[in-house]
PDB file of C-alpha atoms in Angstrom:
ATOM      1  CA  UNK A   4      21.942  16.362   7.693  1.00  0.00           C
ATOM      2  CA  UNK A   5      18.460  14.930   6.209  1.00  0.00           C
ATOM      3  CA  UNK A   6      15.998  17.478   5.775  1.00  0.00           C
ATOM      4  CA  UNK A   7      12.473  16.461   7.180  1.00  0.00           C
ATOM      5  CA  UNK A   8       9.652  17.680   5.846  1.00  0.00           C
ATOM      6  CA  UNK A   9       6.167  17.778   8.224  1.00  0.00           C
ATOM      7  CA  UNK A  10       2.836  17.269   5.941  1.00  0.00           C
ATOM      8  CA  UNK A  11      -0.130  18.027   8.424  1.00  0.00           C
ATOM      9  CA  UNK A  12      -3.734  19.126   7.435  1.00  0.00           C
ATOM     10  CA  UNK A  13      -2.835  19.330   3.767  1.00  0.00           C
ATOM     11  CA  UNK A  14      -4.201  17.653   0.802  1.00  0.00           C
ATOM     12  CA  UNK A  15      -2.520  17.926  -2.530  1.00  0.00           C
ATOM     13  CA  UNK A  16      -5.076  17.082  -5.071  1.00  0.00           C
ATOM     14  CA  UNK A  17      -5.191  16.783  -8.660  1.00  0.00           C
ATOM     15  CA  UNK A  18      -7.332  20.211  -9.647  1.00  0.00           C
ATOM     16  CA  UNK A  19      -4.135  21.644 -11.699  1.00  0.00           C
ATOM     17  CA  UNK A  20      -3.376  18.130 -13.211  1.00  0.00           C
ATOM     18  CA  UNK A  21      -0.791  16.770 -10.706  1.00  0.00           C
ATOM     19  CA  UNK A  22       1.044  14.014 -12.891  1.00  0.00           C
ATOM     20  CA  UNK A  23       4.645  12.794 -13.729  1.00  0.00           C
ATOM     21  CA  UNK A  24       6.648   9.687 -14.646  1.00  0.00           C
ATOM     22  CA  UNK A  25       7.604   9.159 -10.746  1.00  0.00           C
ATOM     23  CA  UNK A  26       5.821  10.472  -8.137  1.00  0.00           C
ATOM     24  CA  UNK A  27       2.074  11.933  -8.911  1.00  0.00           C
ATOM     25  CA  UNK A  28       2.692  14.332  -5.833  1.00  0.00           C
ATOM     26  CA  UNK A  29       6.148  13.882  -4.267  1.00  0.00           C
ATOM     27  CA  UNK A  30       8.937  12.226  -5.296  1.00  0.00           C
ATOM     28  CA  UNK A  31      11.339  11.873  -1.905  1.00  0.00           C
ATOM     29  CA  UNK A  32      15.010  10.831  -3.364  1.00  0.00           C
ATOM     30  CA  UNK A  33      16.505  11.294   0.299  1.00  0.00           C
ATOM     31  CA  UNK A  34      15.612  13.157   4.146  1.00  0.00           C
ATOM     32  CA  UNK A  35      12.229  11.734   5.997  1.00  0.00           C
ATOM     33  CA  UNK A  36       9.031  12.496   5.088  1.00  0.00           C
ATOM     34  CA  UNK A  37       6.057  12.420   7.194  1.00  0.00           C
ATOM     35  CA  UNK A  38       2.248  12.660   5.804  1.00  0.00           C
ATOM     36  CA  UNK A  39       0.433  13.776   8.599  1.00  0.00           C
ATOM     37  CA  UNK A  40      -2.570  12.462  10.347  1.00  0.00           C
ATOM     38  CA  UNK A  41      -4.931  15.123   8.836  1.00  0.00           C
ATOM     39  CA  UNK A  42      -3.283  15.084   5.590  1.00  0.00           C
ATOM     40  CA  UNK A  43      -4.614  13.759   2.346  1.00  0.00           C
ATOM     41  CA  UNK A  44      -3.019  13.105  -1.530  1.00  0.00           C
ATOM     42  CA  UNK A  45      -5.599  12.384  -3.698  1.00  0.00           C
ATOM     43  CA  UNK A  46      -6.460  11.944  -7.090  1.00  0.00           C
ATOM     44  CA  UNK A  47      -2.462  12.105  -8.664  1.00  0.00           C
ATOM     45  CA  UNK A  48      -1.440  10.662 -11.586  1.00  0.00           C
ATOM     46  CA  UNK A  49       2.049   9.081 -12.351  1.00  0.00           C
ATOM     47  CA  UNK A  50       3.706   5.736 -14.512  1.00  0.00           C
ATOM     48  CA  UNK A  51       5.292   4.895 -11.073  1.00  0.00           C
ATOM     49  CA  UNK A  52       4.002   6.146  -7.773  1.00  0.00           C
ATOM     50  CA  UNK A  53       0.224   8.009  -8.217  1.00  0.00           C
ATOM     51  CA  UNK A  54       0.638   9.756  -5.028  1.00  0.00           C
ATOM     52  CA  UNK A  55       4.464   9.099  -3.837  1.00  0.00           C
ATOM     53  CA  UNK A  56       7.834   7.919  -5.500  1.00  0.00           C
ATOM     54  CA  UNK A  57      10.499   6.795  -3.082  1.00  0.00           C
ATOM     55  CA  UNK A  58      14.096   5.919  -4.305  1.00  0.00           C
ATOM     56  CA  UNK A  59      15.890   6.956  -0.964  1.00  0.00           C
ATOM     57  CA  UNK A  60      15.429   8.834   2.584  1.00  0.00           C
ATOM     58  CA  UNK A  61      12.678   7.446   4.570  1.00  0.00           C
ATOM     59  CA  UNK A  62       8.687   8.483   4.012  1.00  0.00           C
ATOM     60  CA  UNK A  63       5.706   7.852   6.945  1.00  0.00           C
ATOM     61  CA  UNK A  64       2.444   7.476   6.401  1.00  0.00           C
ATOM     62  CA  UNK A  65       0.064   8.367   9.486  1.00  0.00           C
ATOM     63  CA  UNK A  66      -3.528   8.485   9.547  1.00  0.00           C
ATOM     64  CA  UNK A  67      -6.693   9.117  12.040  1.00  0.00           C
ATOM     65  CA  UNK A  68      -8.485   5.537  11.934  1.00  0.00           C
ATOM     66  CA  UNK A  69     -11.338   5.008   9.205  1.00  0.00           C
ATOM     67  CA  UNK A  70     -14.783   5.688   9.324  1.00  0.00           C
ATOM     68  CA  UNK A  71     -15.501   2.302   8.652  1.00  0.00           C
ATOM     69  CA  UNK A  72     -13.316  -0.819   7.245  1.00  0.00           C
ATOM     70  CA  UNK A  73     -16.520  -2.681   5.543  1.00  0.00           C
ATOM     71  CA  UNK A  74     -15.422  -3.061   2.089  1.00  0.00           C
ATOM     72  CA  UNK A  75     -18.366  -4.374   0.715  1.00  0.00           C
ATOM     73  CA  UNK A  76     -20.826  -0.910   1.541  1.00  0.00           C
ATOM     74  CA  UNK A  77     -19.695   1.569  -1.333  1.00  0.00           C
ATOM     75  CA  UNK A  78     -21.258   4.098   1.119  1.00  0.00           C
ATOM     76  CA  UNK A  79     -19.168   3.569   3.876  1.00  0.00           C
ATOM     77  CA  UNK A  80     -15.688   3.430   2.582  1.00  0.00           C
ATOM     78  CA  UNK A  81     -12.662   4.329   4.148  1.00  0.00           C
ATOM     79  CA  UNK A  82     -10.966   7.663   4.638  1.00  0.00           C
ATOM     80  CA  UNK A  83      -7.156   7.556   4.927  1.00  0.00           C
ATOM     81  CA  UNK A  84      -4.189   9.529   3.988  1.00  0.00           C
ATOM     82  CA  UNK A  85      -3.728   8.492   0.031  1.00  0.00           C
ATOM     83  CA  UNK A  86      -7.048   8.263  -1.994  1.00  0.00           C
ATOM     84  CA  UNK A  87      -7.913   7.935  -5.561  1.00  0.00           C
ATOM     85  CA  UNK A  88      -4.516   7.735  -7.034  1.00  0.00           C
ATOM     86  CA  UNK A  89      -3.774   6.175 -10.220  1.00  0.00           C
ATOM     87  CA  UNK A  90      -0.959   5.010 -11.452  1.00  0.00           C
ATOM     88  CA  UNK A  91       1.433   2.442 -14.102  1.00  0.00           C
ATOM     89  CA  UNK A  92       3.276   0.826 -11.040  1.00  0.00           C
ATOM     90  CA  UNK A  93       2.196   2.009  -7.327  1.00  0.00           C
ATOM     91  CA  UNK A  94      -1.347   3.453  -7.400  1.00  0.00           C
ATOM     92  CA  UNK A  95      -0.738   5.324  -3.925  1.00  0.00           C
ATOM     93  CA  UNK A  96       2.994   4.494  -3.254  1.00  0.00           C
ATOM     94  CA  UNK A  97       6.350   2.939  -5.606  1.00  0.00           C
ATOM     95  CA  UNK A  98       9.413   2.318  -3.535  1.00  0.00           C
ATOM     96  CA  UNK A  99      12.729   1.524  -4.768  1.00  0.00           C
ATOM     97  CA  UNK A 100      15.400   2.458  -2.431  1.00  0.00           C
ATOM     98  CA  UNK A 101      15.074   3.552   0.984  1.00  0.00           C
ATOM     99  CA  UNK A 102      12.494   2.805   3.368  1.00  0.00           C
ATOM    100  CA  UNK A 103       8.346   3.217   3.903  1.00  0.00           C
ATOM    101  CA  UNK A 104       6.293   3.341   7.165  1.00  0.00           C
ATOM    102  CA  UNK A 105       2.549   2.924   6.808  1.00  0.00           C
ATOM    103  CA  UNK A 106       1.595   3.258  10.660  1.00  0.00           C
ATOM    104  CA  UNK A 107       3.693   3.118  13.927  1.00  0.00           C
ATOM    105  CA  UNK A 108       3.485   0.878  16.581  1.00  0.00           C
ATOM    106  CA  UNK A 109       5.888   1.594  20.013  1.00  0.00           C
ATOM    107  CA  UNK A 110       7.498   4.331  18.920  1.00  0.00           C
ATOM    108  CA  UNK A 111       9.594   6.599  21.469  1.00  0.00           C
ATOM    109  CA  UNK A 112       7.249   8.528  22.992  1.00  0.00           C
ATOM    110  CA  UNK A 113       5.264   5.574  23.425  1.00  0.00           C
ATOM    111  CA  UNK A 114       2.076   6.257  21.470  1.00  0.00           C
ATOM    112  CA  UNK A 115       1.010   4.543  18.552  1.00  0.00           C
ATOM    113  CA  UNK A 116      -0.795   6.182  14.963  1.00  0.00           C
ATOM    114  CA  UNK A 117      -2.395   4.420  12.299  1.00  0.00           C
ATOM    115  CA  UNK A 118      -1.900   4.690   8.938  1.00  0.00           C
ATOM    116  CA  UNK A 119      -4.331   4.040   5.485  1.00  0.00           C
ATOM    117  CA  UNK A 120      -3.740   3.756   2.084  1.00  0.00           C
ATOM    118  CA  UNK A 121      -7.481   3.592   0.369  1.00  0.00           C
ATOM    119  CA  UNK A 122      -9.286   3.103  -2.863  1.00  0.00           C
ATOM    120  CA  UNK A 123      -6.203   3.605  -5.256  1.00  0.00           C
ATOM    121  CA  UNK A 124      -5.721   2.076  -8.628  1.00  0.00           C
ATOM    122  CA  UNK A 125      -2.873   0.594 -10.896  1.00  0.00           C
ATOM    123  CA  UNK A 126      -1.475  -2.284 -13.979  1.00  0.00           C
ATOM    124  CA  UNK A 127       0.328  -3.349 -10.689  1.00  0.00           C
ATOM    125  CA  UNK A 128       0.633  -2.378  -6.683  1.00  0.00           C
ATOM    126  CA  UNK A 129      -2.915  -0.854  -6.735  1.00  0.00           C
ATOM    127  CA  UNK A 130      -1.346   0.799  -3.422  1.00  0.00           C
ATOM    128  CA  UNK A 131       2.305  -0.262  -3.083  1.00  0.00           C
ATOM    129  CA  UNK A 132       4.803  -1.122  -5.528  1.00  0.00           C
ATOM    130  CA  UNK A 133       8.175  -2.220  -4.137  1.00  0.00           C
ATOM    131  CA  UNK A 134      10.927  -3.387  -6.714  1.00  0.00           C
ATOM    132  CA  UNK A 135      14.618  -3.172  -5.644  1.00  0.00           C
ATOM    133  CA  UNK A 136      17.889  -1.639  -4.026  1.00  0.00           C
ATOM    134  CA  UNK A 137      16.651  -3.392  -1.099  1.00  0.00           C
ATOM    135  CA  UNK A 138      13.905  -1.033  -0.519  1.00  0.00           C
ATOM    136  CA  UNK A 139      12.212  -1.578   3.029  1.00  0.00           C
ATOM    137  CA  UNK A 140       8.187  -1.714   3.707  1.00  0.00           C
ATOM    138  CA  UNK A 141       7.171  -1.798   6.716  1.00  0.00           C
ATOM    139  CA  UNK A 142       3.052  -2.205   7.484  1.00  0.00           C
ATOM    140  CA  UNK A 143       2.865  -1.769  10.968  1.00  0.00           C
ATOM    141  CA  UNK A 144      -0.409  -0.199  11.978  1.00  0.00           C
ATOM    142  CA  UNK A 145      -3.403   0.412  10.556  1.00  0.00           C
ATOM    143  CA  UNK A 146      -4.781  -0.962   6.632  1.00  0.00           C
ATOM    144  CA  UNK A 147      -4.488  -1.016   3.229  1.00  0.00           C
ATOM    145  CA  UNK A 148      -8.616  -0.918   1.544  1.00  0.00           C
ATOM    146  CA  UNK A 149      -9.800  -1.660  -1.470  1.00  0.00           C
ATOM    147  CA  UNK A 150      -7.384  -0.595  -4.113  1.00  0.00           C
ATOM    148  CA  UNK A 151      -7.284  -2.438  -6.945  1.00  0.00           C
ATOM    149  CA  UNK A 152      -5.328  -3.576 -10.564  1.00  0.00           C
ATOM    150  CA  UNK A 153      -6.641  -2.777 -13.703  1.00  0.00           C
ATOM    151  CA  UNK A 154      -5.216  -3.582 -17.254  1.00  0.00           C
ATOM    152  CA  UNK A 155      -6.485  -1.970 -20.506  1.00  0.00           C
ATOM    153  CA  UNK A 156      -6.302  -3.651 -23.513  1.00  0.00           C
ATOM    154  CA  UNK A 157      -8.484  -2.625 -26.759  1.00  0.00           C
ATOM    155  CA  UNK A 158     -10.135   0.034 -24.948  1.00  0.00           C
ATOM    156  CA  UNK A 159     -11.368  -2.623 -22.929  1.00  0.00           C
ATOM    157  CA  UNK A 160     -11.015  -2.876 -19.057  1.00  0.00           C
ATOM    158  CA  UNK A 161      -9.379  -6.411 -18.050  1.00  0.00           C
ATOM    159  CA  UNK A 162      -8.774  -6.636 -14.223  1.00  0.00           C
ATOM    160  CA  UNK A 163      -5.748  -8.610 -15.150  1.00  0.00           C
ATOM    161  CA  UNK A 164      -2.620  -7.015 -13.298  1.00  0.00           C
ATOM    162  CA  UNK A 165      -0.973  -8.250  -9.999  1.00  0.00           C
ATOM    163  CA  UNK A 166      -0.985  -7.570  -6.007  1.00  0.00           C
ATOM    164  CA  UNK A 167      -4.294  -5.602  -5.696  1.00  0.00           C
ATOM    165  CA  UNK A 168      -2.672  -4.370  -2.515  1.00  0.00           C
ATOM    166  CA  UNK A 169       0.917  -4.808  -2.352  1.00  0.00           C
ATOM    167  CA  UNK A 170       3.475  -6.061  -4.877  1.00  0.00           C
ATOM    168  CA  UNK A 171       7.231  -6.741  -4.400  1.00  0.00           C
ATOM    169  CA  UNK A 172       9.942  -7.689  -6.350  1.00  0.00           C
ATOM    170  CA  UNK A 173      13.722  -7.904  -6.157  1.00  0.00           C
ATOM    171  CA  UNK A 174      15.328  -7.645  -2.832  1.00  0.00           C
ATOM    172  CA  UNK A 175      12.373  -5.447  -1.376  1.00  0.00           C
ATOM    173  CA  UNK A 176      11.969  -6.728   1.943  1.00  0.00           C
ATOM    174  CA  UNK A 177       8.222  -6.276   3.332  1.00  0.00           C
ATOM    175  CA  UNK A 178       7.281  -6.532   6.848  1.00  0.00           C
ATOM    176  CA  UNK A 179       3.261  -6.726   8.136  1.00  0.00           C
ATOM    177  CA  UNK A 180       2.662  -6.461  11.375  1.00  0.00           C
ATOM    178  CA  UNK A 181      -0.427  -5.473  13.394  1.00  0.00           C
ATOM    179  CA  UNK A 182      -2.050  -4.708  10.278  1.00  0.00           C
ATOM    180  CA  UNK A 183      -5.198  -4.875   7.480  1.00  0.00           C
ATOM    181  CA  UNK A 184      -5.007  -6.080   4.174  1.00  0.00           C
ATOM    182  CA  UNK A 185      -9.053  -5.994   2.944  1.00  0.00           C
ATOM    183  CA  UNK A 186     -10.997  -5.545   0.038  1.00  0.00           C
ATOM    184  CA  UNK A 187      -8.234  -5.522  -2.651  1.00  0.00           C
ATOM    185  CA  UNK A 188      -8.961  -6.681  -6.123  1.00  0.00           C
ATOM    186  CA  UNK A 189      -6.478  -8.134  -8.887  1.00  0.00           C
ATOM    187  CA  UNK A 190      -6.321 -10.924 -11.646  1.00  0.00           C
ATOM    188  CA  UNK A 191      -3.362 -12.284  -8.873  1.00  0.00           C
ATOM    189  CA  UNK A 192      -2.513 -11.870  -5.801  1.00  0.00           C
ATOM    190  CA  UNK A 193      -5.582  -9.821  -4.346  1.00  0.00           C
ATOM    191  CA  UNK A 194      -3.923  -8.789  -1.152  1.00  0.00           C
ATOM    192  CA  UNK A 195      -0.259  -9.608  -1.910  1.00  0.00           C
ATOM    193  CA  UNK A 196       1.601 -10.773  -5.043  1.00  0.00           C
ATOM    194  CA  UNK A 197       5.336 -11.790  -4.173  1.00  0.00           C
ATOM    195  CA  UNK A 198       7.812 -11.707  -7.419  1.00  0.00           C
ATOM    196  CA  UNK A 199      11.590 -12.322  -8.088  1.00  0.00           C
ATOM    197  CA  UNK A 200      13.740 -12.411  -4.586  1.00  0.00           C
ATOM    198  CA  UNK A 201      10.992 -10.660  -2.482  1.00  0.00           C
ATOM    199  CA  UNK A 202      11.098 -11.429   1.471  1.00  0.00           C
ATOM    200  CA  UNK A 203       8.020 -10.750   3.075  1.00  0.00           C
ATOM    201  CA  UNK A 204       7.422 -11.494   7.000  1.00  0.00           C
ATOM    202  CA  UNK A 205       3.954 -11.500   8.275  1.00  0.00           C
ATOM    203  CA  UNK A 206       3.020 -11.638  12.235  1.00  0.00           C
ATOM    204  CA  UNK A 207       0.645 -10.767  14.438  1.00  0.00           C
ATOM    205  CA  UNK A 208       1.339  -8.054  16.853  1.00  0.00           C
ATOM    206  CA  UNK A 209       1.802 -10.041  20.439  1.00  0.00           C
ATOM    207  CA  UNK A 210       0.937  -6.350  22.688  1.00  0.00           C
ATOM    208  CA  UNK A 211      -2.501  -6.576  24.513  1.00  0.00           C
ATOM    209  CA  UNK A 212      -4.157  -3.543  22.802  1.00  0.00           C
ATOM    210  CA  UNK A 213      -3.275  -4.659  19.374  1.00  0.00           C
ATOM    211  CA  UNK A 214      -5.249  -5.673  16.388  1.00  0.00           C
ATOM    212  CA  UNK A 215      -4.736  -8.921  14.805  1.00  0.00           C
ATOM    213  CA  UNK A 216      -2.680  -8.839  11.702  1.00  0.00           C
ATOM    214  CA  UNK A 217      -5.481  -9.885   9.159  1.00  0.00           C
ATOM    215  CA  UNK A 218      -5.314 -10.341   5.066  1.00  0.00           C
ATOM    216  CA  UNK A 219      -9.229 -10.812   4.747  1.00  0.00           C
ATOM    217  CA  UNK A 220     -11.904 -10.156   1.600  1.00  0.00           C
ATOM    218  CA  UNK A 221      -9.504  -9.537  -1.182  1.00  0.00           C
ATOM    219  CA  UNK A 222     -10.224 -11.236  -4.596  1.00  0.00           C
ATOM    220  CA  UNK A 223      -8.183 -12.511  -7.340  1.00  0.00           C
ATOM    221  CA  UNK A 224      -9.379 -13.647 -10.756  1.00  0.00           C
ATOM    222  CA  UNK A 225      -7.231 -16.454 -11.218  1.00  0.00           C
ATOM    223  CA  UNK A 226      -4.569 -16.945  -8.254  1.00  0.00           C
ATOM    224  CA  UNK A 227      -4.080 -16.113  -4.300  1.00  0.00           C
ATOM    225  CA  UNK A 228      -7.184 -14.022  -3.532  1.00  0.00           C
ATOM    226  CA  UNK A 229      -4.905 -13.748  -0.682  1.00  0.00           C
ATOM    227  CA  UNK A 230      -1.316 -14.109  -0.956  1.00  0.00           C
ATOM    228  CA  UNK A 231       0.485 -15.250  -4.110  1.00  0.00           C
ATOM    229  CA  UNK A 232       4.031 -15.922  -4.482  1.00  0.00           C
ATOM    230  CA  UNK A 233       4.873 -16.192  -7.954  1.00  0.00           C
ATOM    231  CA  UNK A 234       8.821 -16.915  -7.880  1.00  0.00           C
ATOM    232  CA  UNK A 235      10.922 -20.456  -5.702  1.00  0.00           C
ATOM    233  CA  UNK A 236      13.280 -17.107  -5.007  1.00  0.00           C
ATOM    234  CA  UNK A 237      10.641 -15.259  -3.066  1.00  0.00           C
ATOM    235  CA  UNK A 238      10.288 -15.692   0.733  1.00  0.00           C
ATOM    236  CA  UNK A 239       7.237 -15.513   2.794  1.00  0.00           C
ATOM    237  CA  UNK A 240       7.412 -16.128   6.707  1.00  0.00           C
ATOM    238  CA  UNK A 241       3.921 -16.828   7.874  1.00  0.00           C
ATOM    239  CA  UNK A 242       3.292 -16.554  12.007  1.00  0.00           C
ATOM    240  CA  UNK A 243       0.132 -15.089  13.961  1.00  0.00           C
ATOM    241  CA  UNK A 244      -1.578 -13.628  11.841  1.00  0.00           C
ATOM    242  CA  UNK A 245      -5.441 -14.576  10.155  1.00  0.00           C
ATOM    243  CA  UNK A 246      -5.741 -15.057   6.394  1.00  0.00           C
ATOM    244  CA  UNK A 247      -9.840 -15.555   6.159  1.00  0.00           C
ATOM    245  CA  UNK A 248     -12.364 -14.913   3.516  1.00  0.00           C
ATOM    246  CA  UNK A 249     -10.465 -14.542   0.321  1.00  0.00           C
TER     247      UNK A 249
END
């Protein structure tokens, strides 16, 4: 039987030094985990994962809507469920194994909640990292905000890592769907950077009081301020959706 764990007006922050080699704050290896609408994780610290690790079960990310999604007013930025993490791989989320939700669209009862992954940082995945066992992403309502790569070298900062939103790499399978990609910085691949064997399907949500799926205002350095797929053994299947301003 999984166990399920409920996260709901919560926030696990970093004031007694949350920080580990997977998984800042939680590390979910099986079960279903749900981050609640109220619920924030901010300011972790992990090599893979800032905020959350998953290698198996399934984990949901749900969120009220933003206060604003206008990435380029520093005063108005975001609010969503996973903040200010920092991490090696995965500043908000790493996934290899099992499955993530960031939103829901349709579900059961027929209802639909957002979710937000904001202002996160990372080498790579500033705030998803996917990489193998046929892990499962699945955007499918709300946004991912202005998270971004950084690389130090020489205690210097270079913005020189890959996917300032998502990044995915063997046999993770990534699905977009009535959803935000905006304001992500990286040296490649500002709002997505596709590696070795990655399958990624974007679309546009066809129900009348949906969103548009849009990858907008993201900003690479030196390749795809957009998209960027990096590998002949990646797939990307583009339909519906509005790639603008990159």
């Amino acid at each position: 039987t999984a166990n399920i764990l409920e996260a709901d007006a919560n926030e696990i922050q970093n004031d007694y030094g949350n920080n580990a080699t997977n998984g800042g704050a939680i590390y979910l290896a099986g079960g279903n985990l749900t981050i609640g609408e109220s619920s924030k994780i901010i300011g972790n610290y992990a090599t893979e994962g800032g905020a959350l690790y998953v290698s198996g079960g399934t984990a949901n990310i749900l969120a009220n809507k933003p206060t604003t999604t206008d990435s380029s007013d520093s005063s108005k930025i975001p609010v969503g469920n996973i903040i200010a993490n920092f991490a090696g791989n995965g500043g908000a989320v790493a996934i290899t194994g099992g499955e993530l939700n960031v939103g829901r669209f349709g579900d059961e009862e027929g209802n639909k909640k957002p979710g937000y992954i904001c202002n996160n940082y990372a080498l790579n995945g500033g705030a998803i990292y996917g990489k193998g066992n046929n892990a499962k992403i699945n955007l499918t309502f709300g946004g991912i905000y202005n998270n971004r790569v950084l690389r130090k070298m020489n205690n210097n900062i270079y913005e020189h890592g890959q996917g300032g939103g998502v990044y995915t790499s063997e046999n993770v399978v990534l699905n977009v769907n009535n959803f935000t990609i905006q304001g992500n910085y990286a040296y490649e691949g500002g709002g997505l950077y596709l590696n070795n064997n990655a399958t990624t399907t974007i679309k546009a949500c066809n129900s009348a009081d949906a969103e548009t799926t849009k990858i907008c205002e993201n900003t690479a350095i030196k390749n795809g301020g957009g998209i960027y797929v990096n590998s002949s053994s990646s797939k990307l299947d583009f339909g519906g959706a509005c790639i603008f301003n990159n």
